[in-house]
Amino acid sequence: MVTPGLPHQNNIQQIGYKLLSMLNFQGEKVDEVAKTLISACLWNDSVENKSRAYDVSPQTVRNYVEKQGMEVIEKLLERARKISLETLKGVNEIDLSIDWTTKTWYGKPVKGLGSSEKGNSWNYATATTKYKGKVLLLAFIPQVNGMTKDEIVKVLVEQVVAMGFKIRLITLDAGFYTVDVLNFISQFKYIIAVPAGDVKVFEEFDGDYKTNSKRHRRDEQVKFRLLVYSKEKVRRKKKSLVYFARATNLDLPKREVLDLYNKVRGPIETSYRNIKAFLPFTSSTKFVFRTLIFVLALVLYSLYTIFKGEVGREEFRLLLILLFPDLFNPENFTFNVIETLIYTIDLFLRR
């Protein structure tokens, strides 16, 4: 029986088997390793905990990923891009949003993270576009030690252009506000957030502005249209104005520019929340291991976008669990299905 308004169960089951095929490790324990990783994503559990359900040690899972992970990551990203291309079939121009998200862990700091020598987090940057209510991934890059902000933006834009898209508008968060980034994105229509403290304009403003970076020559400085607006903030029953700034080369009314920035960039924050909802936990601090599980979560999110509008994120997760029992250890499957069924019924009753 097919429940009206829900995806056909064959479509959901096909997704499960495609996930297994994408984790194409080589070796005797490939099935156990693949099921451990996918199961950890679907249950939002730790990789180490799920490995025990498949009679494979956490170290074995780590060994497979650390030795073969980069090839698997490329295949996963290829699948995510394919989903977006199929959804955007016939579309030539897009509005692009670029941002990064940080995944932090608690434990011993390791080297090679972000722009510092050591730390407790990795940064992952993506380029997305919104189409018919769906936030689609187009490009991805992990930020590694020594990588500059303009290099991140260039790589992401190059990936998007290589897919055959023309960029109608590009939006970026204040974290990307540098002279080098501005010089690069000036070839497009753009809106980028600006730290108000950097431009030192604390009043309503709409006019020309030129950077004065001491690290760049005069001919490298960038001139743009600066928009500054304020919002009232209440803290400890005291009201104050907080100022926000945007840089752009659009010739539109100020309110339209600000609304357009929120419309194009806002969805990328939602996409990161959804990706992290599929992200498993792990004690491994290896770059390839943490990148692989992030990309796997990213692919699960991309697969979810296919059915967005038919089911919610949690419904999709639970349907995949229910209709793909091969992922679970038979000893634990009965208990897990009963628990999941209760949650699923509860979700459907709220519809």
CSV table of C-alpha atoms in Angstrom, one decimal:
chain,number,residue,atom,x,y,z
A,1,MET,CA,0.0,0.0,0.0
A,2,VAL,CA,1.3,3.5,-0.9
A,3,THR,CA,0.4,6.3,1.5
A,4,PRO,CA,-1.2,9.2,-0.5
A,5,GLY,CA,1.0,12.3,-0.5
A,6,LEU,CA,4.2,10.4,0.3
A,7,PRO,CA,7.0,9.2,-2.1
A,8,HIS,CA,6.6,5.7,-3.5
A,9,GLN,CA,8.5,3.3,-1.3
A,10,ASN,CA,10.5,2.0,-4.3
A,11,ASN,CA,12.0,5.4,-4.8
A,12,ILE,CA,13.1,5.6,-1.2
A,13,GLN,CA,14.6,2.1,-1.3
A,14,GLN,CA,16.5,2.9,-4.5
A,15,ILE,CA,18.1,5.8,-2.6
A,16,GLY,CA,19.3,3.5,0.1
A,17,TYR,CA,21.0,1.1,-2.4
A,18,LYS,CA,22.5,4.0,-4.3
A,19,LEU,CA,24.1,5.3,-1.1
A,20,LEU,CA,25.7,1.9,-0.6
A,21,SER,CA,27.0,1.8,-4.2
A,22,MET,CA,28.5,5.3,-3.8
A,23,LEU,CA,30.6,4.1,-0.8
A,24,ASN,CA,32.7,2.0,-3.1
A,25,PHE,CA,35.5,0.9,-0.8
A,26,GLN,CA,37.6,-2.1,-1.7
A,27,GLY,CA,38.2,-4.9,0.8
A,28,GLU,CA,36.5,-7.7,2.7
A,29,LYS,CA,34.6,-5.4,5.1
A,30,VAL,CA,33.2,-3.0,2.5
A,31,ASP,CA,29.5,-3.7,3.3
A,32,GLU,CA,30.0,-3.4,7.0
A,33,VAL,CA,31.9,-0.1,6.6
A,34,ALA,CA,29.3,1.4,4.2
A,35,LYS,CA,26.4,0.4,6.4
A,36,THR,CA,28.1,1.7,9.5
A,37,LEU,CA,28.6,5.2,7.9
A,38,ILE,CA,25.1,5.5,6.4
A,39,SER,CA,23.4,4.1,9.6
A,40,ALA,CA,25.3,6.7,11.7
A,41,CYS,CA,24.0,9.5,9.4
A,42,LEU,CA,20.4,8.3,9.5
A,43,TRP,CA,20.3,7.7,13.2
A,44,ASN,CA,22.4,10.9,13.9
A,45,ASP,CA,24.6,8.6,16.0
A,46,SER,CA,28.3,8.1,16.4
A,47,VAL,CA,30.3,6.1,13.8
A,48,GLU,CA,32.0,4.2,16.6
A,49,ASN,CA,28.7,3.2,18.2
A,50,LYS,CA,27.1,2.0,14.9
A,51,SER,CA,30.2,0.0,13.9
A,52,ARG,CA,29.6,-2.4,16.8
A,53,ALA,CA,26.2,-3.3,15.3
A,54,TYR,CA,27.9,-4.7,12.2
A,55,ASP,CA,30.6,-6.6,14.0
A,56,VAL,CA,33.4,-4.3,12.7
A,57,SER,CA,35.8,-2.4,14.9
A,58,PRO,CA,35.8,1.5,14.8
A,59,GLN,CA,39.5,1.3,13.8
A,60,THR,CA,38.6,-0.8,10.8
A,61,VAL,CA,36.1,1.8,9.6
A,62,ARG,CA,38.7,4.5,10.1
A,63,ASN,CA,41.3,2.6,8.2
A,64,TYR,CA,39.0,2.1,5.2
A,65,VAL,CA,38.1,5.8,5.1
A,66,GLU,CA,41.6,7.1,5.7
A,67,LYS,CA,43.1,5.0,2.9
A,68,GLN,CA,40.4,5.2,0.3
A,69,GLY,CA,38.3,8.2,1.4
A,70,MET,CA,39.3,10.8,-1.2
A,71,GLU,CA,38.1,8.7,-4.1
A,72,VAL,CA,34.8,8.0,-2.3
A,73,ILE,CA,34.4,11.7,-1.5
A,74,GLU,CA,34.7,12.6,-5.2
A,75,LYS,CA,32.0,10.1,-6.1
A,76,LEU,CA,29.7,11.4,-3.5
A,77,LEU,CA,30.2,15.0,-4.6
A,78,GLU,CA,29.6,14.0,-8.2
A,79,ARG,CA,26.2,12.5,-7.2
A,80,ALA,CA,25.2,15.6,-5.3
A,81,ARG,CA,26.1,17.8,-8.3
A,82,LYS,CA,24.1,15.5,-10.6
A,83,ILE,CA,21.0,15.8,-8.4
A,84,SER,CA,21.3,19.6,-8.7
A,85,LEU,CA,21.8,19.5,-12.5
A,86,GLU,CA,18.8,17.3,-13.0
A,87,THR,CA,16.7,19.7,-11.0
A,88,LEU,CA,18.0,22.7,-12.8
A,89,LYS,CA,17.7,21.2,-16.3
A,90,GLY,CA,17.0,24.0,-18.8
A,91,VAL,CA,18.1,26.7,-16.4
A,92,ASN,CA,21.0,28.9,-17.7
A,93,GLU,CA,21.2,31.8,-15.2
A,94,ILE,CA,21.3,31.4,-11.4
A,95,ASP,CA,21.6,33.5,-8.3
A,96,LEU,CA,24.6,32.1,-6.3
A,97,SER,CA,25.1,32.2,-2.5
A,98,ILE,CA,28.5,31.4,-1.0
A,99,ASP,CA,29.2,30.8,2.6
A,100,TRP,CA,31.0,28.4,4.9
A,101,THR,CA,30.0,26.4,8.0
A,102,THR,CA,32.2,25.3,10.9
A,103,LYS,CA,32.1,21.9,12.5
A,104,THR,CA,33.7,22.0,16.0
A,105,TRP,CA,34.7,19.1,18.2
A,106,TYR,CA,35.9,18.8,21.8
A,107,GLY,CA,39.2,17.2,22.3
A,108,LYS,CA,42.9,17.5,21.3
A,109,PRO,CA,43.6,20.3,18.7
A,110,VAL,CA,45.1,19.1,15.4
A,111,LYS,CA,47.1,20.9,12.7
A,112,GLY,CA,46.0,22.0,9.3
A,113,LEU,CA,42.7,23.6,10.0
A,114,GLY,CA,41.4,26.8,8.4
A,115,SER,CA,44.0,29.5,8.3
A,116,SER,CA,45.6,28.7,11.7
A,117,GLU,CA,48.2,26.1,12.6
A,118,LYS,CA,45.9,24.1,14.9
A,119,GLY,CA,42.4,24.2,16.2
A,120,ASN,CA,39.3,22.2,17.1
A,121,SER,CA,37.2,22.7,13.9
A,122,TRP,CA,37.0,22.4,10.2
A,123,ASN,CA,35.5,24.9,7.8
A,124,TYR,CA,33.5,23.7,4.7
A,125,ALA,CA,32.5,26.2,2.0
A,126,THR,CA,29.7,25.7,-0.4
A,127,ALA,CA,28.0,27.5,-3.3
A,128,THR,CA,24.2,27.0,-3.5
A,129,THR,CA,21.2,28.3,-5.4
A,130,LYS,CA,17.5,28.2,-4.7
A,131,TYR,CA,15.1,26.9,-7.3
A,132,LYS,CA,11.4,26.2,-6.8
A,133,GLY,CA,11.8,26.2,-3.1
A,134,LYS,CA,14.8,23.8,-3.1
A,135,VAL,CA,18.3,24.9,-2.0
A,136,LEU,CA,20.6,23.0,-4.3
A,137,LEU,CA,24.3,22.4,-3.8
A,138,LEU,CA,26.5,23.3,-6.8
A,139,ALA,CA,30.0,23.5,-5.4
A,140,PHE,CA,32.0,22.4,-2.3
A,141,ILE,CA,35.4,22.8,-0.9
A,142,PRO,CA,37.0,22.2,2.5
A,143,GLN,CA,39.1,25.1,3.8
A,144,VAL,CA,42.6,23.9,4.5
A,145,ASN,CA,45.6,25.5,6.1
A,146,GLY,CA,46.9,28.5,4.1
A,147,MET,CA,43.9,28.8,1.8
A,148,THR,CA,42.8,32.5,1.4
A,149,LYS,CA,39.2,33.7,1.2
A,150,ASP,CA,39.5,34.8,-2.4
A,151,GLU,CA,40.9,31.4,-3.3
A,152,ILE,CA,37.9,29.7,-1.8
A,153,VAL,CA,35.5,32.0,-3.7
A,154,LYS,CA,37.4,31.5,-7.0
A,155,VAL,CA,37.4,27.7,-6.7
A,156,LEU,CA,33.6,27.6,-5.9
A,157,VAL,CA,32.8,30.0,-8.8
A,158,GLU,CA,35.0,28.0,-11.2
A,159,GLN,CA,33.1,24.8,-10.3
A,160,VAL,CA,29.7,26.5,-10.9
A,161,VAL,CA,30.8,28.0,-14.2
A,162,ALA,CA,32.2,24.6,-15.3
A,163,MET,CA,28.7,23.2,-14.8
A,164,GLY,CA,27.5,25.6,-17.6
A,165,PHE,CA,25.7,28.2,-15.5
A,166,LYS,CA,25.9,31.9,-15.9
A,167,ILE,CA,25.9,33.8,-12.6
A,168,ARG,CA,23.2,36.5,-12.4
A,169,LEU,CA,24.0,37.6,-8.9
A,170,ILE,CA,26.4,36.4,-6.2
A,171,THR,CA,25.9,37.0,-2.4
A,172,LEU,CA,28.5,36.5,0.3
A,173,ASP,CA,28.7,36.8,4.1
A,174,ALA,CA,30.8,39.4,5.9
A,175,GLY,CA,33.4,36.7,6.5
A,176,PHE,CA,34.5,37.1,2.9
A,177,TYR,CA,34.8,40.8,3.0
A,178,THR,CA,38.4,41.5,1.7
A,179,VAL,CA,39.9,43.6,-1.1
A,180,ASP,CA,40.9,40.5,-3.0
A,181,VAL,CA,37.4,38.9,-2.9
A,182,LEU,CA,35.9,42.3,-3.9
A,183,ASN,CA,38.3,42.6,-6.9
A,184,PHE,CA,37.3,39.1,-8.0
A,185,ILE,CA,33.5,39.3,-7.6
A,186,SER,CA,33.4,42.8,-9.2
A,187,GLN,CA,33.1,41.0,-12.6
A,188,PHE,CA,29.6,39.8,-11.5
A,189,LYS,CA,26.6,41.5,-10.0
A,190,TYR,CA,27.1,41.1,-6.3
A,191,ILE,CA,26.0,41.9,-2.7
A,192,ILE,CA,28.4,41.2,0.1
A,193,ALA,CA,27.9,41.9,3.8
A,194,VAL,CA,30.4,44.3,5.4
A,195,PRO,CA,31.4,44.6,9.0
A,196,ALA,CA,30.1,48.1,10.0
A,197,GLY,CA,33.2,48.5,12.1
A,198,ASP,CA,35.5,48.1,9.1
A,199,VAL,CA,33.9,51.0,7.2
A,200,LYS,CA,33.2,53.0,10.3
A,201,VAL,CA,29.9,54.3,9.1
A,202,PHE,CA,27.3,54.2,11.9
A,203,GLU,CA,24.3,56.0,10.4
A,204,GLU,CA,21.8,55.4,7.6
A,205,PHE,CA,23.9,55.6,4.4
A,206,ASP,CA,23.7,55.0,0.7
A,207,GLY,CA,26.6,56.2,-1.3
A,208,ASP,CA,30.1,55.6,-2.8
A,209,TYR,CA,32.9,54.1,-0.7
A,210,LYS,CA,36.4,53.0,-1.5
A,211,THR,CA,38.5,50.5,0.5
A,212,ASN,CA,41.7,51.7,2.2
A,213,SER,CA,43.5,48.5,3.0
A,214,LYS,CA,47.1,49.0,4.0
A,215,ARG,CA,48.0,45.6,2.6
A,216,HIS,CA,47.1,46.7,-1.0
A,217,ARG,CA,48.4,49.4,-3.3
A,218,ARG,CA,46.2,52.3,-4.3
A,219,ASP,CA,45.4,50.9,-7.7
A,220,GLU,CA,44.2,47.6,-6.0
A,221,GLN,CA,41.6,49.3,-3.8
A,222,VAL,CA,37.9,48.7,-4.7
A,223,LYS,CA,35.2,51.3,-5.1
A,224,PHE,CA,31.6,50.2,-4.5
A,225,ARG,CA,28.2,51.4,-3.4
A,226,LEU,CA,27.9,51.1,0.4
A,227,LEU,CA,24.5,50.6,2.1
A,228,VAL,CA,24.2,51.0,5.9
A,229,TYR,CA,21.0,50.4,7.8
A,230,SER,CA,20.2,50.0,11.5
A,231,LYS,CA,18.0,47.7,13.7
A,232,GLU,CA,16.8,48.3,17.2
A,233,LYS,CA,18.2,45.9,19.7
A,234,VAL,CA,17.0,45.5,23.3
A,235,ARG,CA,19.5,44.3,25.9
A,236,ARG,CA,18.7,44.4,29.6
A,237,LYS,CA,15.7,46.5,28.9
A,238,LYS,CA,17.9,49.1,27.2
A,239,LYS,CA,17.3,50.0,23.5
A,240,SER,CA,20.1,50.7,21.1
A,241,LEU,CA,20.7,50.8,17.4
A,242,VAL,CA,22.9,48.2,15.7
A,243,TYR,CA,24.3,49.0,12.3
A,244,PHE,CA,24.7,46.6,9.3
A,245,ALA,CA,26.4,47.3,6.0
A,246,ARG,CA,26.3,45.8,2.5
A,247,ALA,CA,28.6,46.4,-0.5
A,248,THR,CA,27.1,46.1,-4.0
A,249,ASN,CA,27.4,47.2,-7.6
A,250,LEU,CA,23.6,47.0,-8.2
A,251,ASP,CA,21.7,50.0,-9.3
A,252,LEU,CA,18.5,49.3,-7.4
A,253,PRO,CA,16.7,51.1,-4.6
A,254,LYS,CA,18.3,50.5,-1.2
A,255,ARG,CA,15.4,48.5,0.2
A,256,GLU,CA,15.3,46.2,-2.9
A,257,VAL,CA,19.0,45.5,-2.6
A,258,LEU,CA,18.7,44.6,1.1
A,259,ASP,CA,15.7,42.4,0.5
A,260,LEU,CA,17.4,40.7,-2.5
A,261,TYR,CA,20.5,39.9,-0.3
A,262,ASN,CA,18.3,38.2,2.3
A,263,LYS,CA,16.3,36.3,-0.3
A,264,VAL,CA,19.4,34.9,-2.1
A,265,ARG,CA,21.7,34.3,0.9
A,266,GLY,CA,19.2,33.3,3.6
A,267,PRO,CA,18.5,29.8,2.3
A,268,ILE,CA,22.1,28.7,2.6
A,269,GLU,CA,21.9,28.9,6.4
A,270,THR,CA,18.9,26.6,6.3
A,271,SER,CA,20.8,24.1,4.1
A,272,TYR,CA,23.7,23.9,6.6
A,273,ARG,CA,21.2,23.2,9.4
A,274,ASN,CA,19.7,20.4,7.3
A,275,ILE,CA,23.1,19.0,6.4
A,276,LYS,CA,24.2,18.9,10.0
A,277,ALA,CA,21.0,17.0,10.9
A,278,PHE,CA,22.4,14.1,8.9
A,279,LEU,CA,25.9,14.5,10.2
A,280,PRO,CA,27.2,11.6,12.5
A,281,PHE,CA,29.6,12.0,15.4
A,282,THR,CA,33.1,10.6,15.5
A,283,SER,CA,36.1,10.6,17.7
A,284,SER,CA,38.4,10.7,14.6
A,285,THR,CA,40.3,13.9,14.0
A,286,LYS,CA,41.6,12.9,10.6
A,287,PHE,CA,40.9,15.4,7.8
A,288,VAL,CA,39.7,12.8,5.3
A,289,PHE,CA,37.4,11.0,7.8
A,290,ARG,CA,35.6,14.2,8.9
A,291,THR,CA,35.4,15.5,5.3
A,292,LEU,CA,33.9,12.2,4.1
A,293,ILE,CA,31.1,12.1,6.8
A,294,PHE,CA,30.3,15.8,6.1
A,295,VAL,CA,30.0,15.1,2.3
A,296,LEU,CA,27.9,12.0,3.0
A,297,ALA,CA,25.6,14.1,5.1
A,298,LEU,CA,25.6,16.7,2.3
A,299,VAL,CA,24.5,13.9,-0.2
A,300,LEU,CA,21.7,12.8,2.1
A,301,TYR,CA,20.5,16.4,2.2
A,302,SER,CA,20.7,16.6,-1.6
A,303,LEU,CA,18.6,13.4,-1.9
A,304,TYR,CA,16.1,14.8,0.5
A,305,THR,CA,15.6,17.9,-1.7
A,306,ILE,CA,14.2,15.5,-4.4
A,307,PHE,CA,11.2,14.9,-2.2
A,308,LYS,CA,11.0,18.3,-0.5
A,309,GLY,CA,7.4,19.4,-0.6
A,310,GLU,CA,6.2,15.8,-0.3
A,311,VAL,CA,7.8,15.0,3.1
A,312,GLY,CA,9.7,16.9,5.7
A,313,ARG,CA,13.4,16.2,6.6
A,314,GLU,CA,12.6,14.0,9.5
A,315,GLU,CA,9.9,12.1,7.7
A,316,PHE,CA,12.4,11.4,4.9
A,317,ARG,CA,15.0,10.2,7.3
A,318,LEU,CA,12.5,7.9,9.1
A,319,LEU,CA,11.0,6.6,5.8
A,320,LEU,CA,14.5,5.7,4.6
A,321,ILE,CA,15.2,3.8,7.8
A,322,LEU,CA,11.9,1.9,7.7
A,323,LEU,CA,12.1,1.0,4.0
A,324,PHE,CA,15.8,0.1,4.0
A,325,PRO,CA,16.1,-2.4,6.8
A,326,ASP,CA,19.3,-3.9,5.3
A,327,LEU,CA,21.2,-1.1,7.1
A,328,PHE,CA,20.5,-2.5,10.5
A,329,ASN,CA,21.8,-5.4,12.6
A,330,PRO,CA,19.0,-8.0,12.8
A,331,GLU,CA,19.4,-8.2,16.6
A,332,ASN,CA,18.6,-4.5,17.0
A,333,PHE,CA,16.3,-4.0,14.0
A,334,THR,CA,13.0,-4.9,15.7
A,335,PHE,CA,13.4,-2.5,18.5
A,336,ASN,CA,14.6,0.3,16.2
A,337,VAL,CA,11.7,-0.2,13.7
A,338,ILE,CA,9.1,-0.1,16.5
A,339,GLU,CA,10.7,3.1,17.9
A,340,THR,CA,11.0,4.7,14.5
A,341,LEU,CA,7.4,3.7,13.6
A,342,ILE,CA,6.1,5.5,16.7
A,343,TYR,CA,8.0,8.6,15.7
A,344,THR,CA,6.8,8.4,12.1
A,345,ILE,CA,3.1,7.9,13.0
A,346,ASP,CA,3.5,10.9,15.3
A,347,LEU,CA,4.9,13.0,12.5
A,348,PHE,CA,2.1,12.0,10.1
A,349,LEU,CA,-0.6,12.8,12.7
A,350,ARG,CA,0.7,16.4,12.9
A,351,ARG,CA,0.4,16.9,9.1
